[in-house]
Structures are given as structure tokens and as C-alpha cells.
């Protein structure tokens, strides 16, 4: 037992029962009994290893240990006992972190405690994570699997994270849920929220009870900032994430559904309106949608929100708008300005001081005259946060008394000049006052920034400023940031600037008054047209990630530039934006850009634009958005035009490849093979995508030997091309070919592919790779790995609203459930799939499976389950499947567990066998169909896990643990 409180350098252990709220709702009695057993096991194990429990949060423990070894032993032993106890039907996640303890009254505080809690929150149920600080102390004591560097929410910097590997613990988990991979897209906030703590709590509480909340109020009152803070506050309560849709950059009400679909990654479907597809894709998901700045597209936003809420019971929406949405069930909360009561101690004055210190660190209110001046400034500005921040920014060059006097004088001069509500008039006066204090050059630059949608960088603003000198522009940008008229985001490699929408509208009005709006918008559209074409030149190679990151970051500007130039009849400019944004954007599922290309075809063709073949080629990718027939026809037209020297087409053969994709989506496999074969033969390794697609066609139509003969060359060609998108594609196709002849190599290709798409964020293939690897694991691999991969695939296709692929994935799960003897969920899913005839086409073994399940369960019970399953719609079926997969993963049955020596993965066992056989890293890479770098990584990881440093020692270990026998090792 512990004799004293751990002090100095302490290792913290944090534990948590994941999703305990839902489990308590579903089975309260069983869960309560299980939690009592859980508490006894974890507490006694911690104390037995000299740990001190200093807190109990939710359904987990916070404990401190004097040594990392004791903490790790307690974690592992607790997990083993919890997993083996029949009274417990849940799993627990844990995190270990070491740091200097700050102890007070037998409790611990400070950043190291927060870091331990955040680390634990990354883990999945059943997983034990270790920080880099703790890994140093446990090295050579435990098998630890490196999981890469991750950012922890709310904390600066990145942490190297490791997973404890033990024979008695699960080894395969989805990717960690760090800030890098968390579900949602809430932007990181760069400033503190002042004076809204109670309001955040109030809105969060309303969000728990209401499905639609609208934060209403005048511009500049802080609606967006409040919504983001509430979203972050409740993020843990929405397992499918918190997503922000920014409508300020959406000028056309008809584009509102596309903006929502783009944020959520929803794939358009051929026979459905886009907003209906979005609503269906959200069915069964538990998420919060923050829809910001609705006022200028009020009717369209209200209609879209109403459709989503009408079809998806687990979705909640938090909207911001100067006007209410007038949608049934809407709860309107009016955001008031900051409180002025309390004088110098008021929330308004507190905000002023906080922001003033950002530009003058020694600013304070010790002088009564300054305190009075600041109080009067805040009163003059009616407590509006944006106005206060603008005034506070002036503390860099003016005194508070000077600001008060000049501001009051300016407001008297402006009084009654604009027929607006009083507080809106107050804000306009504050912005205009700040604007008038700028130099002429600063005012001009400020006006020009208003044409950007979604932000800009130095290069793009210099392209809009005529005769710009980037040094001068940067100096003026810095001044505008310090005056709070611009916001600078310094978290990315390149500084990105943006304007709050209220200020942007003011600047746009001034640009119009200067008679420069049209000219500036023309320059803006022209710049993004030129950049689109230039970025496309680097897309198909190692520059893919940089190119698509640019498209994603500039989507608002691309949309704005496209709509402006198309509306002006500037079709060459519009074509360059639409064509290249779509040619790049499809690969990161920005399907909105495909619609631009399609809708521009007719006017662009009539105008005979120079890059018309590229526009038709881009429109050919609409096969991915459910418009296969049109896509095939458009790509074919591109192939006809590319031989005409009057036009600037894509590289030779590319349009034929896109046309081939259209054919396969139309069900014409023969034409697919013919066209891809032509591209492969004519261009070979210069077109890595062509060879991979030809292999796909060959294996799909049963020409397996031919496919296998080209598979290695196809992957090599894709690697040589260097485009991560095509490498992922080639690895997926390689696995498809090998799965019909060499299961080991299929697993190798797909394991490599899954790791690759995660590393390079090629989400397009995430669901395909996970689904097909899971199907192979079901028949020839490890059930536990199949469960993890099926869950990821269902989530990916459901999230994207990709109905055809979701149906195929769900239809593949019952076979796994049968293998695991989980017949009831198999029968339920079979019932749900009976309403989807395509499932039996894509997974023909379902018929025989249904007969077997019925025979094992008994006809009466099976009929009841399939009937209940038939009542589920597709979204409910997806949710049910994932719940049952989670239940199967919590099941300690030997059917779902695969115990391997040393905690090595199946892949690592395979590599170790080849190491023991004397193979070099290069030979291992060739045999397992992985890169040499990956082979080296596996070898070093194996050495680390089993505690050796040489091939000979690894071989002896492999013989001892029966990974290989003496004959093989010899």
C-alpha cells in the first residue's frame, strides 16, 4: 500500500468508460452492476501498485504513481481483469503521462494533469496510451507501439503517442481521435472569450434539449464566437462531431446545400436533390451542425435546415443570424452586448483591457482617469464586442482618454445619418471611426480585402492590388491586424488573413463607393483562374497534397470567382476556375466543383473557349457524383476535342481514362477494360493511373492471371508518378487482384494502403480499402481486425452519403457475424438488406447465408428478427451495424480475439519470419508488396517490441516463441 503521496515527478493514470451514458440508457441495471465491479477492480489494482486515487471523473479514475512502471502495471492488470470479468460488458480507455506534480490538499493540478486527461481522451475503448515522457521511462520494459505525433485539444505543441501492447489486450484500433483526426472542423480560436461564461453554459444546456437553436443579434455582438465556444463545449456529447458551415462566402442561395454537403463530405446522388442526400446521409448520426451567417440567404438556409431536421433525428443545429429562421421548432436566443454594469469591473471593460494588453502589455486601469475613459468608451459602444475590440486596438498609438474624446465627437457628427436600429448604427459608427483613422494606403488596401471569400494570403492580396509592392502590402496588413480590422491566422505555414463578415460588408460598401468593386472582382477572379491552372500542373505528382490543400483552403474564393466571371460572361476565366477546381477537387470529394464544370459546359462550348477539353474532362468525373451517363458522354467529348490543336487539353490519354471510369460506372465492363488497356499500352508507366485501372478491369472480369502479371508494375508506376491519390488507388486495386490468388499479398497491399491513406489523408479511398480488407479478414484473416475495418468503412460511406458503397459494406457484415456466432444481429441486418436488392447482386452469398442463419436460429425467431430488420432504413441499419460491431469487440470470446506473441501484429509476424529466413529489407519489401521504407520501419518496430537489436537475436526470439521453427531459422 502507498505510504505517502507521490510528489515531484509523477506518472498520472487516467481512465474512462467510453460511451457510458448511452450504455446506461440502453441497459441501466446491467451497466450499474458492471460499474460497481469496475470501480472495485480499478481502485484495488491502483492501490495494489502503490497508486493514489485523487479524483473520480464520470466513470473513470485519476491516479498518481511514483514510478511509471507501477502505473503501467496497474493499467495492464486492470484492463486484463476488466476484460475477463463476466459482469462487465464494456471496455475502458486509459492514458499514462509523466510530469512534475503540482499538489495541494491531496489533489493535483496544472498542465501535466491536463495533458494526461487529454491523452486518455484520444484513446479508444480497451486501449492504453502512453505519452512520450512516459515512454522514455518504460522503454525496454514493455512492448510499446508508436502511433505518431498528435496535437491534444486545448494544449500547445504535439506529443508522440505510444500504445501499450500486451498478449491479453486488443491490439488493433482505429486511428487516434486527436485534434489532427477529431470529428468535426471547428477552427482553432486564437483569442480568449471574455464575459460569456454563463451564456455559454446556458446555450449549451438549451442545445442539449432543443434540436434547433438560433443565436440572433446585431452584427458585431459576437454570435459566431459564442457559437464556436458552445460547439467546443459540447463536442464530447456528439460522437459524430461538431461541424461548422460558413455561409458568409455563399453569395447564391442555390449554393447553400452544396456548401453544407462540401463541409460534411456528402456525395451527390443521381436521383436525389442534394439537400435530400445530405439529410439522408445524416440519418442515424449524432452531430451538431453550426450554420453561421444565415441572414443573407435566410430562406435557403431555413429550407435546408428544415429538411435536415425532418429526416435525421440525431442531428442538432446551432445557427447564427441577424434574423430568425422562422422554422418550426426553432428556439431563438438573442445575444446581448457585454454587460456594462459594474463600471470598471464590467464584462465590457474586462474585454477592452484584455484586447488592449495584446497591443500594449502594460495597459491597466490603475489611473482613475483611464478607468473612467475606458468605461465611457464601452458605454458609447453599447457594449458591442466588435466595437470594443476596434477601440482597444487603438491603445497601441493613442491614450484611452484620446480615444474616448475622438470617438464621442465622431459619434455626435454621425448621429442620425443612417436609418438603422440603434445598436447596428453604433457598430457602423465604430467601424467608420476606425476606418477614418487609417492612412490613405491602409484604407485602399482595407477596401480591396473585401472581395475575398474565406480569407486570403499575402500573394493573393498582392495580385489584387494594382502595382503592389509586397513589402508595403505586408506592412499595411500588419497595421490592419493590429487595429483589429483584419484577423491573422498564424497556425498554418503561410499566414492567412480574414475579415469578420460585418467588417467585410463595410469594406465592400466603401469599395463600391470608390467605383472599384467590379474592377477588383475581375482581378480577383483572374488571379484564381490563373492559380487554378498553375496548381493543376503540380496536382498529378508529389505536389498532390499541396494542390488539393490549396483548393480546399480557397474554395470560397474559387466559388466567388467562378460565379462572378460566369455571370459577367468572362467564360475563359470561369472555365479555368471550374475545370481545374473540379479536376483537382474531386480527389478530395469537393463535388461542388463538378457541378460548376457541368453547368458551364453549354455556354463555354458556345464560346469555344481555349480549354474546353479540360472542362469536359472535369465534367467526366461526375460519375463519382451519381451522374454516370452524362459523365461518360462528357469525357468522350473531351477525347474528341483533345486532338484538335486549337484547344488546350489535359495530358494525352487522361480524358480516355476518365471516359473509362464513366463506362464502368454505367456497367460497361468490357469498354472499361478496352479503354484502360489502350491507355496502359500507349503510355505505360508515364500514366500510373492507366495501368492500375487496367489491372482493375482485368481482375473484375475474371482475367486474374493477366491482372497479376501487371500488378507489381502498376503499383511501381503509381509510386514513380508520386501522386498519393494514384498510389492509394493502385494499392487498393493490387489488393483486389491478389485477394483472388494470394491472400497474404492482398493483406500486405491493403495494410499498406490503409496506412498510406491515413498518412497522406487520401480519404477518397478510406472506405474502399477498409471494407475490402475487412471482407478478406472475414474469410481468411482475423475477426477482430475485420470488426475494426468494417466499422471504419461503414462510417466513411455513411458520412459521405455514398449509398451504393454503404449497401455493399453492410451486406458484407452478416457473414462476419455468422463466423462470430452472433446470429441475431446477422438476421437483423439480412432483414434490413432485403429492401436493398443491389446487396444480393454485389454479395451473392447472402442467399445461402440467410438460409444458414435461419436454420441455426430456428425459422420462427429468424423470421421475427428479419422482419424487425426490414423496418430499419439504411441509416438506421448503418447505426445498428456499428453498435453490434462495438458489442462484438467488447466480447471477450476467443472467436474475436487473436493472441500473438510479443503483441506483434499479423504483418509484423510475417516480417519476422522473413527476417529469420535471412531476407534483406529490400527482399522483404518485394515479397510483401510494400515499400523498402515500410519494411525497415516494421523491422525496427519488431526489434523494439521484443527487446532485441540484431537479426540473430530476433531469430532466436522467433524460434523460442514458435513464430518459426529451427529448420526455417537454420
Coordinates of C-alpha atoms in Angstrom, one line a residue, residues 83-614:
X83 CA -11.8 -7.9 -19.9
X84 CA -12.1 -11.3 -18.1
X85 CA -14.9 -10.4 -15.7
X86 CA -18.3 -11.7 -16.9
X87 CA -20.2 -8.9 -15.0
X88 CA -18.6 -6.2 -17.2
X89 CA -19.9 -5.7 -20.7
X90 CA -17.9 -2.6 -21.6
X91 CA -14.3 -1.6 -22.3
X92 CA -12.2 1.1 -20.7
X93 CA -9.7 3.5 -22.2
X94 CA -6.6 4.7 -20.4
X95 CA -3.7 7.2 -20.6
X96 CA -0.3 7.4 -18.9
X97 CA 1.7 10.6 -18.7
X98 CA 4.7 11.7 -16.6
X99 CA 5.4 15.2 -15.4
X100 CA 6.1 17.5 -12.5
X101 CA 3.2 17.3 -10.0
X102 CA 1.6 20.4 -8.5
X103 CA -0.1 19.0 -5.4
X104 CA -2.4 20.9 -3.0
X105 CA -4.7 19.5 -0.3
X106 CA -4.1 15.9 -1.5
X107 CA -5.1 16.8 -5.1
X108 CA -3.1 17.5 -8.3
X109 CA -3.4 20.5 -10.6
X110 CA -1.7 22.0 -13.6
X111 CA -0.8 21.4 -17.2
X112 CA 0.6 17.9 -16.7
X113 CA -2.7 16.7 -15.2
X114 CA -4.5 18.3 -18.2
X115 CA -2.1 16.6 -20.5
X116 CA -2.8 13.2 -19.0
X117 CA -6.5 13.7 -19.3
X118 CA -6.3 14.9 -22.9
X119 CA -4.1 11.9 -23.8
X120 CA -6.6 9.5 -22.3
X121 CA -9.4 11.2 -24.3
X122 CA -7.6 10.2 -27.6
X123 CA -7.8 6.5 -26.8
X124 CA -10.4 4.0 -27.9
X125 CA -12.2 1.6 -25.6
X126 CA -9.8 -1.1 -24.5
X127 CA -6.7 0.9 -25.4
X128 CA -3.8 2.1 -23.1
X129 CA -1.9 5.1 -24.4
X130 CA 1.5 6.4 -23.2
X131 CA 3.0 9.8 -23.7
X132 CA 6.5 10.4 -25.0
X133 CA 7.6 11.4 -21.4
X134 CA 6.4 8.1 -20.0
X135 CA 7.7 6.1 -23.0
X136 CA 11.3 7.0 -22.1
X137 CA 10.8 5.5 -18.6
X138 CA 9.1 2.3 -19.9
X139 CA 11.4 1.7 -22.8
X140 CA 12.8 -1.9 -22.8
X141 CA 10.3 -2.8 -20.0
X142 CA 7.1 -3.0 -22.1
X143 CA 6.2 -3.5 -25.8
X144 CA 5.1 -0.1 -27.0
X145 CA 3.7 0.6 -30.4
X146 CA 4.5 4.1 -31.8
X147 CA 1.3 5.9 -33.0
X148 CA 2.9 9.1 -34.3
X149 CA 2.7 12.7 -33.2
X150 CA -0.6 14.2 -32.3
X151 CA -2.0 17.5 -31.2
X152 CA -4.1 17.5 -28.0
X153 CA -7.2 19.7 -27.9
X154 CA -6.7 22.8 -25.9
X155 CA -2.9 22.3 -25.5
X156 CA 0.0 23.7 -27.4
X157 CA 2.5 21.6 -29.3
X158 CA 2.5 18.0 -30.4
X159 CA 3.0 14.8 -28.4
X160 CA 4.5 11.5 -29.6
X161 CA 2.0 8.8 -28.5
X162 CA 2.5 5.1 -27.9
X163 CA 0.2 2.2 -27.3
X164 CA 0.8 -0.5 -24.7
X165 CA 1.0 -3.9 -26.3
X166 CA 0.2 -7.0 -24.3
X167 CA -0.8 -10.5 -25.1
X168 CA -4.0 -10.1 -23.1
X169 CA -5.1 -6.8 -24.6
X170 CA -6.6 -5.9 -28.0
X171 CA -4.0 -4.7 -30.5
X172 CA -6.0 -3.3 -33.4
X173 CA -7.7 0.1 -33.0
X174 CA -8.9 2.8 -35.4
X175 CA -6.8 6.0 -35.8
X176 CA -6.5 8.1 -32.6
X177 CA -9.0 10.8 -32.1
X178 CA -6.6 13.7 -31.7
X179 CA -7.1 17.2 -32.9
X180 CA -5.5 16.1 -36.2
X181 CA -8.2 13.5 -36.7
X182 CA -11.1 14.6 -34.5
X183 CA -14.5 14.5 -35.9
X184 CA -15.5 18.0 -37.0
X185 CA -14.0 21.1 -38.3
X186 CA -14.3 23.8 -35.6
X187 CA -11.5 26.3 -36.2
X188 CA -8.9 26.9 -33.5
X189 CA -9.7 30.1 -31.6
X190 CA -6.8 32.5 -31.3
X191 CA -8.2 34.7 -28.6
X192 CA -9.9 34.3 -25.2
X193 CA -13.7 34.6 -24.7
X194 CA -14.5 37.3 -22.2
X195 CA -17.7 37.7 -20.2
X196 CA -19.7 34.9 -21.8
X197 CA -19.1 32.0 -19.4
X198 CA -22.7 32.0 -18.2
X199 CA -24.1 32.4 -21.7
X200 CA -22.0 29.5 -23.0
X201 CA -23.4 27.3 -20.2
X202 CA -26.9 28.5 -20.9
X203 CA -26.7 27.9 -24.7
X204 CA -25.1 24.5 -24.2
X205 CA -27.9 23.5 -21.9
X206 CA -30.5 24.6 -24.4
X207 CA -28.6 22.7 -27.1
X208 CA -29.0 19.5 -25.1
X209 CA -32.8 20.0 -25.1
X210 CA -33.6 21.6 -28.4
X211 CA -32.8 20.5 -31.9
X212 CA -32.6 24.0 -33.5
X213 CA -31.2 27.0 -31.7
X214 CA -30.7 30.3 -33.5
X215 CA -28.4 32.8 -32.0
X216 CA -29.8 36.2 -33.1
X217 CA -28.5 39.7 -32.6
X218 CA -26.9 42.7 -34.4
X219 CA -23.7 42.4 -36.3
X220 CA -20.6 42.5 -34.1
X221 CA -22.3 41.3 -30.9
X222 CA -20.3 38.0 -31.0
X223 CA -22.8 35.4 -32.3
X224 CA -20.2 33.4 -34.3
X225 CA -17.6 33.4 -31.4
X226 CA -20.3 32.3 -29.0
X227 CA -21.4 29.5 -31.3
X228 CA -17.9 28.2 -31.7
X229 CA -17.4 28.2 -28.0
X230 CA -20.6 26.3 -27.4
X231 CA -19.6 23.8 -30.1
X232 CA -16.3 23.2 -28.4
X233 CA -18.1 22.9 -25.0
X234 CA -20.5 20.1 -26.1
X235 CA -18.2 18.4 -28.7
X236 CA -17.7 15.4 -26.4
X237 CA -21.5 14.8 -26.5
X238 CA -21.7 14.4 -30.2
X239 CA -19.8 11.2 -31.3
X240 CA -20.1 12.2 -35.0
X241 CA -18.6 15.6 -34.4
X242 CA -19.3 19.3 -34.5
X243 CA -19.3 20.8 -38.0
X244 CA -19.3 24.4 -39.0
X245 CA -20.8 25.6 -42.2
X246 CA -19.8 29.2 -43.0
X247 CA -22.4 30.8 -45.3
X248 CA -20.9 34.3 -45.4
X249 CA -19.0 33.4 -48.6
X250 CA -22.0 31.8 -50.3
X251 CA -23.5 34.5 -52.5
X252 CA -26.0 32.4 -54.3
X253 CA -28.9 31.0 -52.2
X254 CA -29.0 27.9 -54.5
X255 CA -25.4 27.1 -53.3
X256 CA -26.4 26.6 -49.7
X257 CA -27.0 22.8 -50.0
X258 CA -23.6 22.4 -51.8
X259 CA -21.9 24.4 -49.0
X260 CA -23.3 22.0 -46.4
X261 CA -22.6 18.9 -48.4
X262 CA -19.0 20.0 -49.0
X263 CA -18.3 20.6 -45.3
X264 CA -19.8 17.2 -44.4
X265 CA -18.2 15.3 -47.3
X266 CA -21.5 14.1 -48.7
X267 CA -21.5 12.6 -52.2
X268 CA -24.3 13.8 -54.5
X269 CA -26.6 11.0 -55.7
X270 CA -28.1 10.8 -59.2
X271 CA -31.8 10.7 -58.4
X272 CA -32.0 12.9 -55.3
X273 CA -31.9 16.7 -54.7
X274 CA -28.6 17.4 -52.9
X275 CA -30.2 18.6 -49.7
X276 CA -32.2 15.3 -49.6
X277 CA -29.0 13.4 -50.0
X278 CA -27.4 15.4 -47.2
X279 CA -30.4 14.7 -44.9
X280 CA -30.3 11.0 -45.7
X281 CA -26.6 10.8 -45.1
X282 CA -27.1 12.4 -41.6
X283 CA -29.7 9.8 -40.6
X284 CA -28.6 7.9 -37.5
X285 CA -25.7 10.2 -36.9
X286 CA -25.3 12.2 -33.7
X287 CA -23.7 15.5 -34.6
X288 CA -24.0 19.3 -34.1
X289 CA -24.1 21.5 -37.2
X290 CA -23.1 25.1 -36.7
X291 CA -24.6 27.1 -39.5
X292 CA -23.1 30.6 -39.4
X293 CA -24.2 33.9 -41.0
X294 CA -27.6 32.8 -42.4
X295 CA -29.1 36.3 -42.8
X296 CA -28.3 37.0 -46.5
X297 CA -29.5 33.5 -47.6
X298 CA -32.2 33.3 -45.0
X299 CA -34.9 31.4 -46.9
X300 CA -32.5 28.9 -48.4
X301 CA -30.7 28.3 -45.1
X302 CA -34.1 27.8 -43.4
X303 CA -35.3 25.4 -46.0
X304 CA -32.1 23.3 -45.9
X305 CA -32.2 23.2 -42.1
X306 CA -35.8 22.2 -42.0
X307 CA -35.1 19.3 -44.4
X308 CA -32.2 18.0 -42.4
X309 CA -34.1 18.1 -39.1
X310 CA -37.1 16.4 -40.7
X311 CA -35.1 13.4 -41.7
X312 CA -32.3 12.9 -39.2
X313 CA -33.3 12.6 -35.6
X314 CA -29.8 12.6 -34.1
X315 CA -28.7 16.0 -35.7
X316 CA -28.9 19.3 -33.8
X317 CA -28.3 22.6 -35.4
X318 CA -26.9 25.8 -33.9
X319 CA -27.4 28.7 -36.3
X320 CA -26.4 32.4 -36.2
X321 CA -28.3 35.1 -38.0
X322 CA -29.4 38.6 -37.6
X323 CA -32.9 37.5 -38.3
X324 CA -34.7 34.4 -37.1
X325 CA -35.1 31.4 -39.5
X326 CA -38.8 31.0 -38.9
X327 CA -38.5 27.2 -38.9
X328 CA -40.8 25.0 -36.8
X329 CA -39.2 24.1 -33.5
X330 CA -36.7 26.9 -33.6
X331 CA -35.5 28.2 -30.2
X332 CA -34.3 31.8 -30.6
X333 CA -31.7 33.1 -28.1
X334 CA -30.9 36.8 -28.5
X335 CA -27.2 37.5 -27.9
X336 CA -27.0 40.7 -25.9
X337 CA -24.0 43.0 -25.8
X338 CA -21.5 42.6 -23.0
X339 CA -22.7 43.8 -19.6
X340 CA -21.9 47.4 -18.7
X341 CA -23.0 47.1 -15.1
X342 CA -20.2 47.4 -12.6
X343 CA -18.2 50.1 -14.3
X344 CA -14.5 49.3 -14.4
X345 CA -15.3 45.7 -13.3
X346 CA -17.9 45.1 -16.0
X347 CA -17.6 42.4 -18.7
X348 CA -17.3 45.1 -21.4
X349 CA -14.4 46.8 -19.7
X350 CA -12.7 43.5 -19.0
X351 CA -12.8 42.7 -22.7
X352 CA -11.3 46.2 -23.5
X353 CA -8.4 45.7 -21.1
X354 CA -7.8 42.1 -22.4
X355 CA -7.6 43.3 -26.0
X356 CA -5.7 46.5 -25.2
X357 CA -3.0 44.4 -23.5
X358 CA -2.5 42.5 -26.7
X359 CA -1.1 45.7 -28.3
X360 CA 0.2 47.4 -25.1
X361 CA 1.1 44.7 -22.5
X362 CA 1.4 47.3 -19.6
X363 CA -2.1 48.6 -20.1
X364 CA -4.2 48.8 -16.9
X365 CA -6.8 50.8 -15.1
X366 CA -4.9 51.9 -12.0
X367 CA -5.2 55.5 -13.1
X368 CA -8.8 56.7 -12.3
X369 CA -8.9 58.9 -15.4
X370 CA -8.1 55.9 -17.6
X371 CA -10.6 53.7 -15.9
X372 CA -13.3 56.3 -16.4
X373 CA -12.3 56.8 -20.0
X374 CA -12.4 53.1 -20.8
X375 CA -15.8 52.7 -19.1
X376 CA -17.2 55.6 -21.1
X377 CA -15.8 54.1 -24.4
X378 CA -17.6 50.9 -23.7
X379 CA -20.8 52.7 -22.8
X380 CA -20.6 54.7 -26.0
X381 CA -20.2 51.5 -28.0
X382 CA -23.2 49.9 -26.2
X383 CA -21.1 47.0 -25.0
X384 CA -20.7 45.6 -28.6
X385 CA -17.6 43.3 -28.5
X386 CA -16.5 44.1 -32.1
X387 CA -16.7 47.9 -31.5
X388 CA -14.8 47.5 -28.2
X389 CA -12.1 45.4 -29.8
X390 CA -11.6 48.1 -32.6
X391 CA -11.3 50.8 -29.9
X392 CA -9.0 48.7 -27.7
X393 CA -6.7 48.1 -30.7
X394 CA -6.1 51.9 -30.8
X395 CA -4.2 51.7 -27.5
X396 CA -1.1 51.0 -29.5
X397 CA -0.9 54.6 -30.5
X398 CA -3.5 56.6 -28.6
X399 CA -4.4 57.0 -24.9
X400 CA -7.8 55.9 -23.6
X401 CA -8.8 59.5 -23.0
X402 CA -8.0 60.4 -26.6
X403 CA -10.0 57.5 -27.9
X404 CA -12.9 58.4 -25.7
X405 CA -12.9 62.1 -26.8
X406 CA -12.5 61.4 -30.5
X407 CA -14.9 58.6 -30.5
X408 CA -17.6 60.6 -28.8
X409 CA -17.0 63.6 -31.1
X410 CA -17.3 61.3 -34.2
X411 CA -20.5 59.7 -32.9
X412 CA -22.1 63.2 -32.5
X413 CA -21.2 64.1 -36.0
X414 CA -22.7 60.8 -37.4
X415 CA -25.8 60.9 -35.3
X416 CA -28.9 60.2 -37.3
X417 CA -27.0 59.9 -40.6
X418 CA -28.0 56.2 -41.2
X419 CA -31.6 55.0 -40.7
X420 CA -30.7 51.7 -38.8
X421 CA -31.5 50.2 -35.5
X422 CA -29.6 52.0 -32.7
X423 CA -27.1 49.2 -31.9
X424 CA -26.4 48.5 -35.6
X425 CA -25.9 52.2 -36.1
X426 CA -23.5 52.2 -33.1
X427 CA -21.4 49.4 -34.7
X428 CA -21.3 51.1 -38.1
X429 CA -20.1 54.3 -36.4
X430 CA -17.4 52.4 -34.6
X431 CA -16.2 50.7 -37.8
X432 CA -16.3 54.0 -39.7
X433 CA -14.4 55.8 -37.0
X434 CA -11.7 53.2 -37.0
X435 CA -11.6 53.3 -40.8
X436 CA -11.3 57.1 -40.9
X437 CA -8.2 56.9 -38.7
X438 CA -6.4 54.8 -41.3
X439 CA -3.9 56.2 -43.7
X440 CA -4.9 56.5 -47.4
X441 CA -2.9 53.5 -48.3
X442 CA -4.4 51.4 -45.5
X443 CA -7.9 52.4 -46.4
X444 CA -7.3 51.4 -50.0
X445 CA -5.9 48.0 -49.0
X446 CA -8.7 47.5 -46.5
X447 CA -11.4 48.1 -49.2
X448 CA -9.7 45.7 -51.6
X449 CA -9.7 42.8 -49.0
X450 CA -13.5 42.8 -49.1
X451 CA -13.6 40.8 -52.4
X452 CA -12.1 37.7 -50.8
X453 CA -14.4 35.0 -49.5
X454 CA -13.0 32.8 -46.8
X455 CA -9.7 34.6 -46.3
X456 CA -6.5 35.3 -48.3
X457 CA -2.7 35.3 -48.0
X458 CA -0.1 37.8 -49.0
X459 CA 0.3 36.5 -52.5
X460 CA -3.4 36.7 -53.3
X461 CA -3.9 40.2 -52.0
X462 CA -0.9 41.4 -53.9
X463 CA -2.4 40.0 -57.1
X464 CA -5.5 42.2 -56.5
X465 CA -3.6 45.4 -55.6
X466 CA -2.6 47.1 -58.8
X467 CA 1.2 47.7 -58.8
X468 CA 1.6 46.1 -55.4
X469 CA 4.9 46.1 -53.6
X470 CA 4.7 43.1 -51.3
X471 CA 6.7 44.7 -48.5
X472 CA 4.4 47.7 -48.4
X473 CA 1.4 45.5 -48.5
X474 CA 2.7 43.3 -45.7
X475 CA 3.3 46.4 -43.6
X476 CA -0.2 47.7 -44.2
X477 CA -1.7 44.2 -43.4
X478 CA 0.2 44.2 -40.2
X479 CA -1.2 47.6 -39.3
X480 CA -4.8 46.4 -40.1
X481 CA -4.3 43.4 -37.9
X482 CA -3.1 45.4 -35.0
X483 CA -6.1 47.7 -35.4
X484 CA -8.4 44.6 -35.3
X485 CA -9.8 45.2 -38.8
X486 CA -8.2 42.0 -40.0
X487 CA -7.7 38.7 -38.3
X488 CA -4.3 36.9 -38.9
X489 CA -4.2 33.1 -38.5
X490 CA -0.6 32.2 -37.7
X491 CA -1.2 28.5 -37.2
X492 CA -0.5 27.5 -40.8
X493 CA 2.8 27.6 -42.8
X494 CA 1.6 30.8 -44.5
X495 CA -0.2 33.5 -42.6
X496 CA -3.8 33.7 -43.7
X497 CA -5.9 36.8 -43.2
X498 CA -9.7 37.2 -42.9
X499 CA -12.3 39.8 -42.0
X500 CA -15.3 39.4 -39.8
X501 CA -18.4 39.5 -42.0
X502 CA -19.7 42.7 -40.5
X503 CA -16.4 44.5 -41.3
X504 CA -16.1 42.9 -44.7
X505 CA -19.5 44.2 -45.7
X506 CA -18.5 47.7 -44.5
X507 CA -15.3 47.5 -46.6
X508 CA -17.2 46.2 -49.6
X509 CA -19.6 49.2 -49.4
X510 CA -16.6 51.6 -49.3
X511 CA -15.1 49.8 -52.4
X512 CA -18.3 50.3 -54.2
X513 CA -18.4 54.0 -53.3
X514 CA -14.9 54.2 -54.8
X515 CA -16.2 52.8 -58.0
X516 CA -13.7 50.0 -57.9
X517 CA -15.8 47.0 -57.0
X518 CA -16.2 45.5 -60.5
X519 CA -12.6 46.0 -61.4
X520 CA -11.3 44.5 -58.2
X521 CA -13.6 41.5 -58.6
X522 CA -12.3 41.0 -62.1
X523 CA -8.7 40.9 -60.9
X524 CA -9.7 38.6 -58.0
X525 CA -11.4 36.1 -60.4
X526 CA -8.5 36.4 -62.9
X527 CA -5.9 35.6 -60.2
X528 CA -7.8 32.5 -59.0
X529 CA -8.2 31.3 -62.6
X530 CA -4.5 31.7 -63.3
X531 CA -3.7 29.9 -60.0
X532 CA -6.1 27.1 -60.6
X533 CA -4.4 26.3 -63.9
X534 CA -0.9 26.6 -62.4
X535 CA -1.8 24.3 -59.4
X536 CA -3.2 21.7 -61.8
X537 CA 0.2 21.3 -63.3
X538 CA 1.5 20.1 -60.0
X539 CA -1.5 18.0 -58.9
X540 CA -0.6 14.8 -60.7
X541 CA 2.6 14.1 -58.9
X542 CA 4.3 14.6 -55.5
X543 CA 2.6 18.0 -55.3
X544 CA -0.9 16.5 -55.0
X545 CA -1.3 17.3 -51.3
X546 CA -0.2 20.9 -51.7
X547 CA -2.5 21.4 -54.7
X548 CA -5.7 19.9 -53.0
X549 CA -4.9 21.8 -49.8
X550 CA -4.9 24.9 -51.8
X551 CA -8.3 24.1 -53.4
X552 CA -9.8 23.3 -50.0
X553 CA -8.5 26.5 -48.4
X554 CA -9.5 28.7 -51.4
X555 CA -12.9 27.1 -52.1
X556 CA -14.8 30.2 -51.1
X557 CA -12.6 32.4 -53.3
X558 CA -12.9 29.8 -56.2
X559 CA -16.7 29.8 -55.8
X560 CA -16.9 33.5 -55.7
X561 CA -14.5 34.0 -58.7
X562 CA -16.3 31.4 -60.7
X563 CA -19.8 32.8 -60.1
X564 CA -18.6 36.4 -60.8
X565 CA -16.8 35.6 -64.0
X566 CA -19.6 33.3 -65.3
X567 CA -22.2 36.0 -64.6
X568 CA -20.1 38.6 -66.4
X569 CA -19.7 36.3 -69.5
X570 CA -15.9 36.0 -68.9
X571 CA -16.0 32.4 -69.9
X572 CA -12.3 31.8 -70.3
X573 CA -11.8 32.9 -66.7
X574 CA -14.8 30.9 -65.5
X575 CA -13.6 27.8 -67.4
X576 CA -10.1 27.9 -65.9
X577 CA -11.6 28.1 -62.4
X578 CA -14.3 25.5 -62.9
X579 CA -12.3 23.0 -64.9
X580 CA -9.2 22.9 -62.7
X581 CA -11.0 23.2 -59.4
X582 CA -13.0 20.1 -60.4
X583 CA -10.0 18.2 -61.9
X584 CA -8.3 18.6 -58.5
X585 CA -11.3 18.8 -56.2
X586 CA -12.9 15.5 -57.0
X587 CA -9.9 13.7 -55.4
X588 CA -10.8 15.3 -52.0
X589 CA -14.5 14.8 -52.6
X590 CA -15.2 18.5 -53.3
X591 CA -18.1 17.5 -55.6
X592 CA -19.5 21.0 -55.6
X593 CA -16.7 21.9 -58.1
X594 CA -18.0 19.2 -60.5
X595 CA -21.4 21.0 -60.7
X596 CA -19.6 24.2 -61.7
X597 CA -17.9 22.4 -64.6
X598 CA -21.2 20.7 -65.7
X599 CA -23.3 23.9 -65.6
X600 CA -20.7 25.8 -67.6
X601 CA -20.4 23.3 -70.5
X602 CA -23.1 24.8 -72.7
X603 CA -22.0 28.5 -72.6
X604 CA -18.3 27.5 -72.8
X605 CA -18.9 25.3 -75.8
X606 CA -20.9 28.1 -77.5
X607 CA -18.0 30.5 -76.8
X608 CA -15.5 27.8 -78.0
X609 CA -13.1 28.5 -75.1
X610 CA -9.5 27.5 -75.3
X611 CA -9.5 24.9 -72.5
X612 CA -12.9 23.4 -73.4
X613 CA -11.5 19.8 -73.4
X614 CA -10.4 20.3 -69.8

